[in-house]
Coordinates of C-alpha atoms and ligand atoms in Angstrom, one line a residue:
X861 CA -45.6 -29.9 10.5
X862 CA -48.8 -27.9 10.0
X863 CA -51.3 -28.2 13.0
X864 CA -55.0 -28.4 12.1
X865 CA -57.2 -27.0 15.0
X866 CA -60.7 -27.0 16.2
X867 CA -63.0 -24.2 15.8
X868 CA -65.0 -23.9 19.0
X869 CA -66.8 -20.6 20.5
X870 CA -65.0 -18.4 17.8
X871 CA -61.5 -19.7 18.6
X872 CA -59.1 -22.0 16.9
X873 CA -58.0 -24.1 19.7
X874 CA -56.4 -27.5 20.6
X875 CA -58.0 -30.7 21.5
X876 CA -58.7 -30.9 25.1
X877 CA -56.7 -34.4 25.4
X878 CA -53.8 -32.6 23.4
X879 CA -53.7 -35.7 20.9
X880 CA -53.4 -35.6 17.4
X881 CA -53.9 -37.8 14.3
X882 CA -51.4 -38.1 11.3
X883 CA -52.9 -36.2 8.1
X884 CA -51.5 -37.7 4.8
X885 CA -51.0 -36.2 1.3
X886 CA -52.3 -39.0 -1.0
X887 CA -50.2 -37.8 -4.2
X888 CA -47.0 -38.6 -1.8
X889 CA -48.2 -41.0 0.8
X890 CA -46.4 -38.9 3.1
X891 CA -47.8 -37.1 6.5
X892 CA -47.9 -33.5 5.9
X893 CA -49.8 -32.1 8.9
X894 CA -51.9 -33.4 11.9
X895 CA -55.5 -33.1 12.8
X896 CA -56.9 -32.9 16.5
X897 CA -57.9 -36.6 17.8
X898 CA -60.8 -34.7 19.8
X899 CA -63.2 -36.7 21.8
X900 CA -66.3 -36.1 23.8
X901 CA -65.0 -33.4 25.8
X902 CA -64.4 -31.2 22.6
X903 CA -68.0 -32.1 21.5
X904 CA -69.5 -31.2 24.8
X905 CA -67.5 -27.9 24.6
X906 CA -68.8 -27.2 21.1
X907 CA -72.2 -28.0 21.7
X908 CA -72.2 -25.8 24.9
X909 CA -70.9 -22.9 22.5
X910 CA -73.7 -23.6 19.6
X911 CA -76.4 -23.7 22.2
X912 CA -75.6 -20.6 23.7
X913 CA -74.7 -18.9 20.4
X914 CA -78.4 -20.2 19.3
X915 CA -80.3 -17.8 21.6
X916 CA -79.3 -14.9 19.5
X917 CA -78.6 -16.6 16.3
X918 CA -81.9 -17.9 15.9
X919 CA -83.4 -14.3 16.7
X920 CA -81.6 -12.8 13.9
X921 CA -83.4 -11.7 10.9
X922 CA -83.1 -13.5 7.6
X923 CA -81.6 -10.4 5.7
X924 CA -78.5 -10.6 8.6
X925 CA -78.0 -14.3 8.1
X926 CA -78.4 -14.1 4.2
X927 CA -75.6 -11.3 4.7
X928 CA -73.4 -13.2 6.8
X929 CA -73.6 -16.0 4.5
X930 CA -72.6 -13.8 1.6
X931 CA -69.8 -12.7 3.5
X932 CA -68.5 -15.8 4.1
X933 CA -68.5 -16.6 0.3
X934 CA -66.8 -13.4 -0.8
X935 CA -64.2 -14.0 1.9
X936 CA -63.8 -17.6 0.4
X937 CA -63.7 -16.5 -3.0
X938 CA -60.5 -14.3 -2.2
X939 CA -59.1 -17.3 -1.0
X940 CA -59.9 -19.6 -4.1
X941 CA -56.6 -20.7 -5.1
X942 CA -55.2 -21.5 -1.5
X943 CA -58.5 -23.7 -0.9
X944 CA -58.1 -25.3 -4.7
X945 CA -54.3 -26.5 -3.6
X946 CA -55.3 -27.5 -0.1
X947 CA -58.2 -29.7 -1.5
X948 CA -56.1 -31.2 -4.0
X949 CA -53.1 -31.9 -1.4
X950 CA -55.4 -33.5 1.3
X951 CA -57.6 -35.5 -1.0
X952 CA -55.3 -36.4 -4.1
X953 CA -57.8 -35.0 -6.7
X954 CA -56.2 -32.7 -9.7
X955 CA -56.1 -28.9 -9.0
X956 CA -58.0 -28.7 -12.2
X957 CA -60.9 -30.7 -10.6
X958 CA -61.0 -28.8 -7.4
X959 CA -61.0 -25.4 -9.4
X960 CA -63.7 -26.5 -11.8
X961 CA -66.1 -28.6 -9.1
X962 CA -65.2 -28.2 -5.5
X963 CA -64.5 -24.5 -5.0
X964 CA -67.2 -23.1 -7.4
X965 CA -69.6 -25.0 -5.7
X966 CA -68.8 -24.6 -2.3
X967 CA -69.3 -20.7 -3.2
X968 CA -72.4 -21.3 -5.0
X969 CA -73.6 -23.4 -1.8
X970 CA -73.4 -20.3 0.4
X971 CA -74.7 -17.9 -2.2
X972 CA -77.6 -20.1 -3.0
X973 CA -78.9 -20.5 0.3
X974 CA -78.1 -17.0 1.4
X975 CA -80.7 -15.8 -1.5
X976 CA -83.1 -19.0 -0.8
X977 CA -83.8 -18.0 2.6
X978 CA -85.1 -14.6 1.2
X979 CA -87.4 -16.4 -0.8
X980 CA -88.7 -18.7 1.5
X981 CA -92.5 -18.9 2.4
X982 CA -94.6 -21.3 4.6
X983 CA -98.2 -22.5 4.3
X984 CA -101.6 -21.0 4.9
X985 CA -104.9 -23.2 5.0
X986 CA -108.0 -21.8 4.7
X987 CA -111.0 -23.5 6.3
X988 CA -113.7 -22.1 4.2
X989 CA -114.4 -18.9 6.5
X990 CA -114.6 -20.9 9.7
X991 CA -110.7 -20.7 10.5
X992 CA -107.3 -20.0 9.0
X993 CA -104.2 -22.3 9.4
X994 CA -100.6 -20.9 9.1
X995 CA -97.6 -22.9 9.6
X996 CA -94.4 -21.2 11.0
X997 CA -91.2 -22.6 10.1
X998 CA -88.8 -22.2 13.2
X999 CA -85.1 -23.3 13.5
X1000 CA -84.6 -26.3 15.6
X1001 CA -81.4 -25.6 17.9
X1002 CA -77.7 -27.2 17.1
X1003 CA -77.5 -29.1 14.1
X1004 CA -74.8 -31.6 13.5
X1005 CA -73.3 -31.6 10.2
X1006 CA -71.3 -34.7 8.9
X1007 CA -69.3 -34.7 6.0
X1008 CA -67.3 -37.2 3.8
X1009 CA -64.0 -36.8 2.4
X1010 CA -64.6 -36.9 -1.4
X1011 CA -65.8 -33.6 -1.8
X1012 CA -64.8 -32.0 1.5
X1013 CA -65.5 -28.3 1.1
X1014 CA -68.4 -28.8 -1.1
X1015 CA -70.2 -31.1 1.2
X1016 CA -69.3 -28.9 4.6
X1017 CA -70.9 -25.9 3.1
X1018 CA -73.7 -27.8 1.5
X1019 CA -74.9 -28.8 4.9
X1020 CA -73.9 -25.6 6.9
X1021 CA -75.2 -22.8 4.4
X1022 CA -79.0 -24.2 4.9
X1023 CA -78.7 -25.1 8.6
X1024 CA -77.2 -21.7 9.5
X1025 CA -79.8 -19.7 6.8
X1026 CA -82.9 -21.1 8.6
X1027 CA -81.3 -19.7 12.0
X1028 CA -79.8 -23.1 13.5
X1029 CA -76.3 -23.2 14.9
X1030 CA -73.9 -26.1 13.8
X1031 CA -71.2 -28.4 15.1
X1032 CA -69.8 -29.8 12.0
X1033 CA -67.5 -33.0 11.9
X1034 CA -65.6 -33.2 8.7
X1035 CA -63.6 -36.4 7.7
X1036 CA -60.5 -37.1 9.3
X1037 CA -59.2 -38.0 6.1
X1038 CA -59.6 -34.7 4.5
X1039 CA -59.7 -31.9 7.2
X1040 CA -57.8 -29.3 5.8
X1041 CA -60.4 -27.0 4.0
X1042 CA -62.5 -27.1 6.9
X1043 CA -59.9 -25.8 9.0
X1044 CA -59.0 -23.0 6.5
X1045 CA -62.9 -22.3 6.5
X1046 CA -62.8 -21.7 10.2
X1047 CA -60.3 -18.9 9.6
X1048 CA -62.7 -17.5 6.9
X1049 CA -65.5 -17.3 9.6
X1050 CA -63.1 -15.4 12.0
X1051 CA -62.2 -13.1 9.0
X1052 CA -65.9 -12.6 8.2
X1053 CA -66.7 -11.7 12.1
X1054 CA -69.1 -14.8 12.1
X1055 CA -70.3 -14.4 15.9
X1056 CA -68.7 -16.9 18.0
X1057 CA -70.4 -20.5 18.5
X1058 CA -72.7 -20.2 15.4
X1059 CA -70.2 -22.7 13.6
X1060 CA -68.2 -24.8 15.3
X1061 CA -65.9 -27.4 13.6
X1062 CA -64.8 -30.3 15.6
X1063 CA -62.0 -32.9 13.9
X1064 CA -61.2 -36.4 14.9
X1065 CA -62.0 -40.0 14.2
X1066 CA -65.5 -40.9 13.0
X1067 CA -66.7 -43.1 16.2
X1068 CA -64.8 -41.1 18.5
X1069 CA -66.0 -37.7 17.7
X1070 CA -69.1 -38.7 15.8
X1071 CA -70.6 -40.7 18.4
X1072 CA -70.9 -38.2 21.3
X1073 CA -72.1 -35.6 18.6
X1074 CA -75.2 -37.7 17.0
X1075 CA -76.0 -38.9 20.6
X1076 CA -75.9 -35.8 22.5
X1077 CA -79.1 -34.7 24.1
X1078 CA -78.7 -31.0 22.9
X1079 CA -78.4 -31.9 19.4
X1080 CA -81.6 -32.4 17.8
X1081 CA -81.0 -32.6 14.0
X1082 CA -78.2 -34.4 12.2
X1083 CA -77.4 -34.3 8.3
X1084 CA -74.8 -37.0 7.1
X1085 CA -73.3 -37.9 3.9
X1086 CA -70.8 -40.8 3.9
X1087 CA -70.8 -44.7 3.9
X1088 CA -74.2 -46.8 4.3
X1089 CA -72.9 -48.5 7.1
X1090 CA -72.3 -45.7 9.3
X1091 CA -75.4 -44.2 8.3
X1092 CA -76.9 -47.3 9.6
X1093 CA -75.0 -46.9 13.0
X1094 CA -76.1 -43.2 13.2
X1095 CA -79.8 -43.9 12.6
X1096 CA -79.8 -46.7 15.2
X1097 CA -78.7 -43.9 17.6
X1098 CA -80.7 -41.0 16.5
X1099 CA -84.1 -42.9 15.9
X1100 CA -84.7 -43.9 19.7
X1101 CA -83.8 -40.4 20.6
X1102 CA -86.5 -38.8 17.8
X1103 CA -84.0 -36.6 16.2
X1104 CA -84.4 -35.2 12.7
X1105 CA -82.0 -37.2 10.7
X1106 CA -81.0 -36.9 6.9
X1107 CA -78.8 -39.4 5.4
X1108 CA -77.0 -39.0 2.0
X1109 CA -75.2 -42.5 1.7
X1110 CA -73.6 -44.7 -1.1
X1111 CA -74.7 -45.4 -4.6
X1112 CA -74.0 -48.1 -7.3
X1113 CA -75.4 -46.4 -10.1
X1114 CA -76.4 -47.5 -13.2
X1115 CA -75.4 -45.7 -16.5
X1116 CA -77.7 -47.2 -19.5
X1117 CA -76.9 -46.7 -23.0
X1118 CA -79.6 -47.8 -25.7
X1119 CA -78.7 -48.8 -29.0
X1120 CA -80.2 -45.4 -30.4
X1121 CA -78.1 -43.0 -28.1
X1122 CA -75.9 -40.5 -29.2
X1123 CA -72.6 -42.6 -29.5
X1124 CA -70.0 -40.1 -29.0
X1125 CA -71.7 -38.5 -26.3
X1126 CA -72.5 -41.2 -24.4
X1127 CA -69.1 -42.9 -24.6
X1128 CA -67.7 -39.4 -23.0
X1129 CA -70.4 -39.4 -20.5
X1130 CA -69.8 -43.4 -19.6
X1131 CA -66.0 -42.4 -18.9
X1132 CA -66.6 -39.1 -17.0
X1133 CA -69.1 -40.8 -14.8
X1134 CA -67.0 -43.7 -14.2
X1135 CA -63.6 -42.0 -13.4
X1136 CA -64.4 -38.2 -12.4
X1137 CA -62.5 -37.7 -8.9
X1138 CA -60.8 -41.3 -9.2
X1139 CA -64.5 -42.7 -9.2
X1140 CA -65.0 -41.1 -5.9
X1141 CA -68.5 -39.4 -5.8
X1142 CA -71.4 -41.1 -4.7
X1143 CA -73.2 -40.6 -8.0
X1144 CA -70.5 -42.0 -10.1
X1145 CA -71.8 -44.8 -12.8
X1146 CA -70.1 -47.7 -11.9
X1147 CA -72.4 -50.0 -13.4
X1148 CA -72.5 -49.5 -17.0
X1149 CA -75.3 -51.7 -19.2
X1150 CA -74.6 -51.2 -23.0
X1151 CA -77.2 -52.5 -25.5
X1152 CA -76.1 -55.7 -27.1
X1153 CA -76.2 -54.1 -30.4
X1154 CA -73.6 -52.0 -30.0
X1155 CA -71.7 -53.5 -27.1
X1156 CA -68.6 -54.4 -28.8
X1157 CA -68.1 -51.2 -30.7
X1158 CA -68.8 -49.0 -27.5
X1159 CA -66.8 -51.1 -25.4
X1160 CA -63.7 -50.1 -27.9
X1161 CA -64.4 -46.6 -27.6
X1162 CA -64.5 -46.7 -24.1
X1163 CA -61.4 -48.5 -23.6
X1164 CA -59.7 -46.1 -26.2
X1165 CA -61.2 -43.1 -24.3
X1166 CA -60.2 -44.0 -20.8
X1167 CA -56.7 -45.2 -22.0
X1168 CA -56.2 -41.5 -23.0
X1169 CA -56.9 -40.4 -19.3
X1170 CA -53.5 -39.0 -17.9
X1171 CA -53.0 -40.2 -14.3
X1172 CA -50.5 -37.9 -12.6
X1173 CA -49.5 -35.0 -10.3
X1174 CA -52.7 -33.5 -8.9
X1175 CA -51.0 -30.4 -9.1
X1176 CA -50.3 -30.5 -13.0
X1177 CA -52.8 -28.9 -15.3
X1178 CA -52.7 -31.9 -17.8
X1179 CA -53.7 -34.8 -15.3
X1180 CA -57.1 -35.9 -15.8
X1181 CA -57.1 -38.3 -12.6
X1182 CA -55.0 -37.6 -9.2
X1183 CA -54.7 -40.2 -6.2
X1184 CA -57.4 -41.9 -4.2
X1185 CA -57.8 -40.6 -0.7
X1186 CA -55.9 -43.1 1.3
X1187 CA -53.8 -46.1 1.5
X1188 CA -56.6 -48.1 3.0
X1189 CA -58.9 -46.9 0.3
X1190 CA -56.4 -47.9 -2.7
X1191 CA -55.9 -51.3 -1.1
X1192 CA -59.8 -51.9 -0.6
X1193 CA -60.1 -51.0 -4.6
X1194 CA -57.3 -53.3 -5.6
X1195 CA -58.7 -56.1 -3.4
X1196 CA -62.2 -55.7 -5.0
X1197 CA -60.6 -55.8 -8.6
X1198 CA -58.8 -59.0 -7.5
X1199 CA -62.2 -60.5 -6.3
X1200 CA -63.6 -59.2 -9.8
X1201 CA -60.9 -61.7 -11.3
X1202 CA -61.7 -64.4 -9.0
X1203 CA -65.3 -64.3 -10.2
X1204 CA -64.6 -64.7 -13.7
X1205 CA -64.4 -60.9 -14.6
X1206 CA -62.1 -59.9 -17.4
X1207 CA -59.8 -56.9 -16.9
X1208 CA -60.3 -55.0 -20.3
X1209 CA -57.9 -51.9 -18.9
X1210 CA -56.1 -51.0 -16.0
X1211 CA -56.6 -53.1 -12.7
X1212 CA -53.4 -52.1 -11.0
X1213 CA -51.7 -49.5 -8.9
X1214 CA -49.8 -46.9 -10.9
X1215 CA -46.4 -46.0 -9.5
X1216 CA -45.1 -42.5 -10.7
X1217 CA -41.7 -41.0 -10.2
X1218 CA -39.7 -39.3 -7.7
X1219 CA -41.8 -37.7 -4.7
X1220 CA -44.7 -39.1 -6.2
X1221 CA -43.6 -42.8 -5.9
X1222 CA -45.4 -43.7 -2.6
X1223 CA -48.6 -42.2 -3.9
X1224 CA -52.1 -43.8 -4.0
X1225 CA -52.6 -44.1 -7.9
X1226 CA -55.0 -46.6 -9.6
X1227 CA -55.1 -47.0 -13.2
X1228 CA -58.9 -46.5 -14.6
X1229 CA -60.1 -50.0 -14.7
X1230 CA -62.9 -51.4 -17.0
X1231 CA -64.1 -55.1 -16.3
X1232 CA -66.7 -57.3 -18.3
X1233 CA -67.9 -60.6 -17.9
X1234 CA -69.5 -60.3 -14.1
X1235 CA -72.9 -61.3 -13.4
X1236 CA -75.1 -58.4 -12.6
X1237 CA -75.9 -60.3 -9.2
X1238 CA -72.1 -60.5 -8.0
X1239 CA -70.9 -58.7 -5.2
X1240 CA -68.6 -56.3 -7.5
X1241 CA -72.0 -55.3 -9.4
X1242 CA -73.6 -55.0 -6.2
X1243 CA -71.6 -53.4 -3.8
X1244 CA -70.0 -49.9 -3.7
X1245 CA -66.4 -49.9 -4.6
X1246 CA -66.0 -45.8 -5.0
X1247 CA -62.8 -45.8 -6.9
X1248 CA -62.0 -45.8 -10.8
X1249 CA -63.7 -48.9 -11.6
X1250 CA -66.5 -49.7 -13.9
X1251 CA -68.2 -52.9 -14.7
X1252 CA -69.7 -53.2 -18.3
X1253 CA -72.5 -55.4 -18.7
X1254 CA -74.4 -56.0 -22.1
X1255 CA -78.3 -56.0 -22.3
X1256 CA -81.2 -57.0 -24.8
X1257 CA -84.2 -55.1 -23.9
X1258 CA -85.8 -52.4 -21.5
X1259 CA -87.4 -54.9 -19.2
X1260 CA -84.1 -56.7 -18.7
X1261 CA -82.0 -53.5 -18.3
X1262 CA -84.7 -52.2 -15.9
X1263 CA -84.4 -55.4 -13.7
X1264 CA -80.6 -55.4 -13.7
X1265 CA -80.5 -51.8 -12.8
X1266 CA -82.6 -52.4 -10.1
X1267 CA -81.0 -55.0 -8.6
X1268 CA -78.7 -53.5 -6.1
X1269 CA -79.8 -52.2 -2.2
X1270 CA -78.7 -48.8 -3.3
X1271 CA -80.8 -46.3 -5.4
X1272 CA -78.9 -43.1 -5.6
X1273 CA -78.9 -41.8 -9.2
X1274 CA -79.2 -43.2 -12.7
X1275 CA -78.2 -42.3 -16.3
X1276 CA -80.1 -43.0 -19.4
X1277 CA -78.9 -42.5 -22.9
X1278 CA -81.4 -42.9 -25.7
X1279 CA -82.7 -40.6 -28.5
X1280 CA -86.2 -41.9 -28.3
X1281 CA -87.9 -39.4 -25.7
X1282 CA -90.7 -41.9 -24.9
X1283 CA -88.4 -44.6 -24.0
X1284 CA -86.4 -42.3 -21.8
X1285 CA -89.5 -41.3 -19.6
X1286 CA -90.7 -45.0 -19.6
X1287 CA -87.3 -46.2 -18.1
X1288 CA -86.7 -43.2 -15.8
X1289 CA -90.0 -44.0 -14.4
X1290 CA -89.2 -47.7 -13.3
X1291 CA -85.7 -47.0 -12.2
X1292 CA -85.4 -47.0 -8.4
X1293 CA -83.5 -43.7 -7.8
X1294 CA -83.6 -40.5 -6.3
X1295 CA -82.0 -38.7 -9.4
X1296 CA -82.1 -39.5 -12.9
X1297 CA -80.5 -37.9 -15.8
X1298 CA -81.4 -38.3 -19.3
X1299 CA -78.6 -37.9 -21.9
X1300 CA -76.4 -36.3 -19.3
X1301 CA -74.5 -36.9 -15.8
X1302 CA -74.1 -34.8 -12.8
X1303 CA -76.0 -31.9 -14.1
X1304 CA -77.1 -30.4 -11.0
X1305 CA -79.6 -27.6 -10.1
X1306 CA -79.4 -26.9 -6.5
X1307 CA -83.0 -26.4 -6.0
X1308 CA -84.0 -30.3 -7.1
X1309 CA -84.8 -32.7 -4.3
X1310 CA -81.5 -34.5 -3.9
X1311 CA -81.1 -37.8 -2.4
X1312 CA -81.5 -41.5 -2.3
X1313 CA -83.8 -44.5 -2.3
X1314 CA -83.4 -47.6 -0.5
X1315 CA -80.1 -48.0 0.9
X1316 CA -78.9 -44.6 -0.4
X1317 CA -80.5 -42.7 2.3
X1318 CA -83.3 -41.2 3.9
X1319 CA -84.6 -37.6 3.3
X1320 CA -83.8 -35.1 0.3
X1321 CA -81.4 -32.0 0.5
X1322 CA -81.3 -29.2 -2.0
X1323 CA -83.5 -26.0 -2.5
X1324 CA -86.6 -25.9 -0.1
X1325 CA -86.0 -29.4 1.0
X1326 CA -82.9 -28.3 2.8
X1327 CA -84.8 -25.5 4.4
X1328 CA -87.7 -27.6 5.3
X1329 CA -85.4 -30.0 7.0
X1330 CA -83.5 -27.7 9.0
X1331 CA -86.6 -26.1 10.2
X1332 CA -89.8 -27.4 12.5
X1333 CA -93.4 -26.9 11.5
X1334 CA -95.5 -25.5 13.8
X1335 CA -99.2 -25.0 12.8
X1336 CA -101.3 -22.1 14.2
X1337 CA -105.1 -22.3 14.0
X1338 CA -106.9 -19.0 14.1
X1339 CA -111.1 -19.4 14.4
X1340 CA -112.7 -16.6 12.6
Ligands
TXE453 O1 -67.2 -43.0 5.1 P1 -67.6 -43.0 6.5 P2 -65.8 -43.2 4.6 C1 -68.9 -44.5 1.1 C2 -67.8 -45.2 0.0 C3 -66.6 -45.4 1.1 C4 -67.3 -45.5 2.4 C5 -66.6 -45.0 3.5 O2 -68.3 -46.3 -0.2 O3 -66.0 -46.6 0.7 O4 -68.5 -44.7 2.2 O5 -66.0 -43.9 3.3 C6 -67.9 -40.0 10.1 N1 -70.8 -41.3 13.9 N2 -69.0 -43.1 0.9 O6 -64.8 -44.1 5.6 O7 -67.0 -43.6 7.6 C7 -66.3 -39.7 9.3 O8 -65.7 -39.3 10.2 C8 -70.7 -40.3 13.3 C9 -70.0 -42.5 0.1 O9 -65.3 -41.5 4.6 O10 -69.0 -43.1 6.4 C10 -66.6 -38.9 8.1 O11 -66.7 -37.3 8.6 N3 -69.9 -39.9 12.3 C11 -70.3 -41.1 0.2 C12 -68.1 -39.2 7.7 O12 -68.7 -39.8 8.7 C13 -69.0 -41.0 11.6 C14 -68.8 -40.2 0.2 C15 -68.1 -40.4 6.5 O13 -67.3 -41.5 7.0 C16 -69.0 -42.0 12.5 C17 -67.6 -40.8 0.9 C18 -70.0 -42.3 13.5 N4 -69.8 -43.4 14.4 C19 -67.7 -42.5 1.2 N5 -67.9 -42.9 11.9 C20 -71.2 -40.3 -0.5 N6 -72.4 -40.8 -0.5 O14 -70.9 -39.4 -1.0 C21 -67.4 -42.4 10.8 N7 -68.1 -40.6 10.8

């Protein structure tokens, strides 16, 4: 049985209590490795190591840190295939998706921030000859980087790259459900010669590792991606301690199709937005609003498109969808589908677990599911399901669809499909979301401010926003 280890002070080590949790392969439903069941002792050790490392790392030049991130990327790239297979095995996602999205993005994250730090600048404010102010941007200290299971290596690198580039040291806590690629990444750090203690990775259960980390008095900055309830809990710990906090939480994202949209393109995007990564992306379009004039035609085309998706072995090149991440999560999704039926929803496609053959028969597969007939205010259209489930809702005009789109507590992303550019701008300005796409979905420029409104989070990450988040501004005023 493969044993995952913590990475603390430059070494791969067992958890201090010697205890481990089972780690499942979602495609087979079987345990295939064990992950440290760490606790506050491991966190204390990691924070101590990060604090000591901070003294030197924070004094290194931007060029040095940039080169170190590039080295990490180059070594990670040499191991791309190993990471693709590991990510798929740990998470259930198709290898083709890990090869197309997760690994390229992890490499880009490291390279992007390695470059960004060299192009960063800070402000100067001139007081008309009386004085000048300049603002230093200094690292903060030990950063906690906590990431979710849906895009494990992608989210880990998205957080640690800007934190390290700006001169902070890091204690990272990957999801206990998908720890494998973070473990492999710690080996990359060793191979690259990353100075000890600069990055520490502590594995284990959410609360048991997360609470001692976020409440640690020597951790002044916390970046978190995960569920909204966990985000609320973390905020209740960090706010009274005046820590800097960035929260990237859930979404219940509207996908709006007007009757003048490019039909084929919008059907294709609607299907991708609903089902990519088994619907387990915070940006997935899980509420699909379709103009009433094209509703029936669009519905038929979507069903046809989604029914062609091949759910199967994540290892095979022809699988479009793999397994969802865990048995608990599969059961939660299936119970939400039952709830939708009880609320009067009609299942147009899927709605059931898919049982595959042989080794895969215990795997957590769910057929892509399309539901219609639910009120936009009902629980299914308000709460995040985070699975391959989309609810379709007709609308009659702009005003009505804006009201329905904005009716949830979330505000992460939205997509609008129309060939009328004025309408697109008008509606985009009125949707309460941090990220809006017009005639596309999941098109990401790493420089943009990324994050959500309302219960989808606080703060923005990406580009200079991340560099700002991981630094403290200090203004210096000089009387002339
Ligand atoms: O999230 P958690 P889970 C949503 C989605 C999903 C729900 C729960 O709706 O169904 O969140 O997923 C760590 N202190 N998203 O269970 O529990 C945990 O160990 C500190 C949206 O994965 O929030 C993991 O590393 N950390 C999301 C991370 O937090 C704690 C992507 C996320 O776990 C902690 C994934 C604590 N007290 C799920 N408790 C998105 N927006 O991308 C747990 N953790």
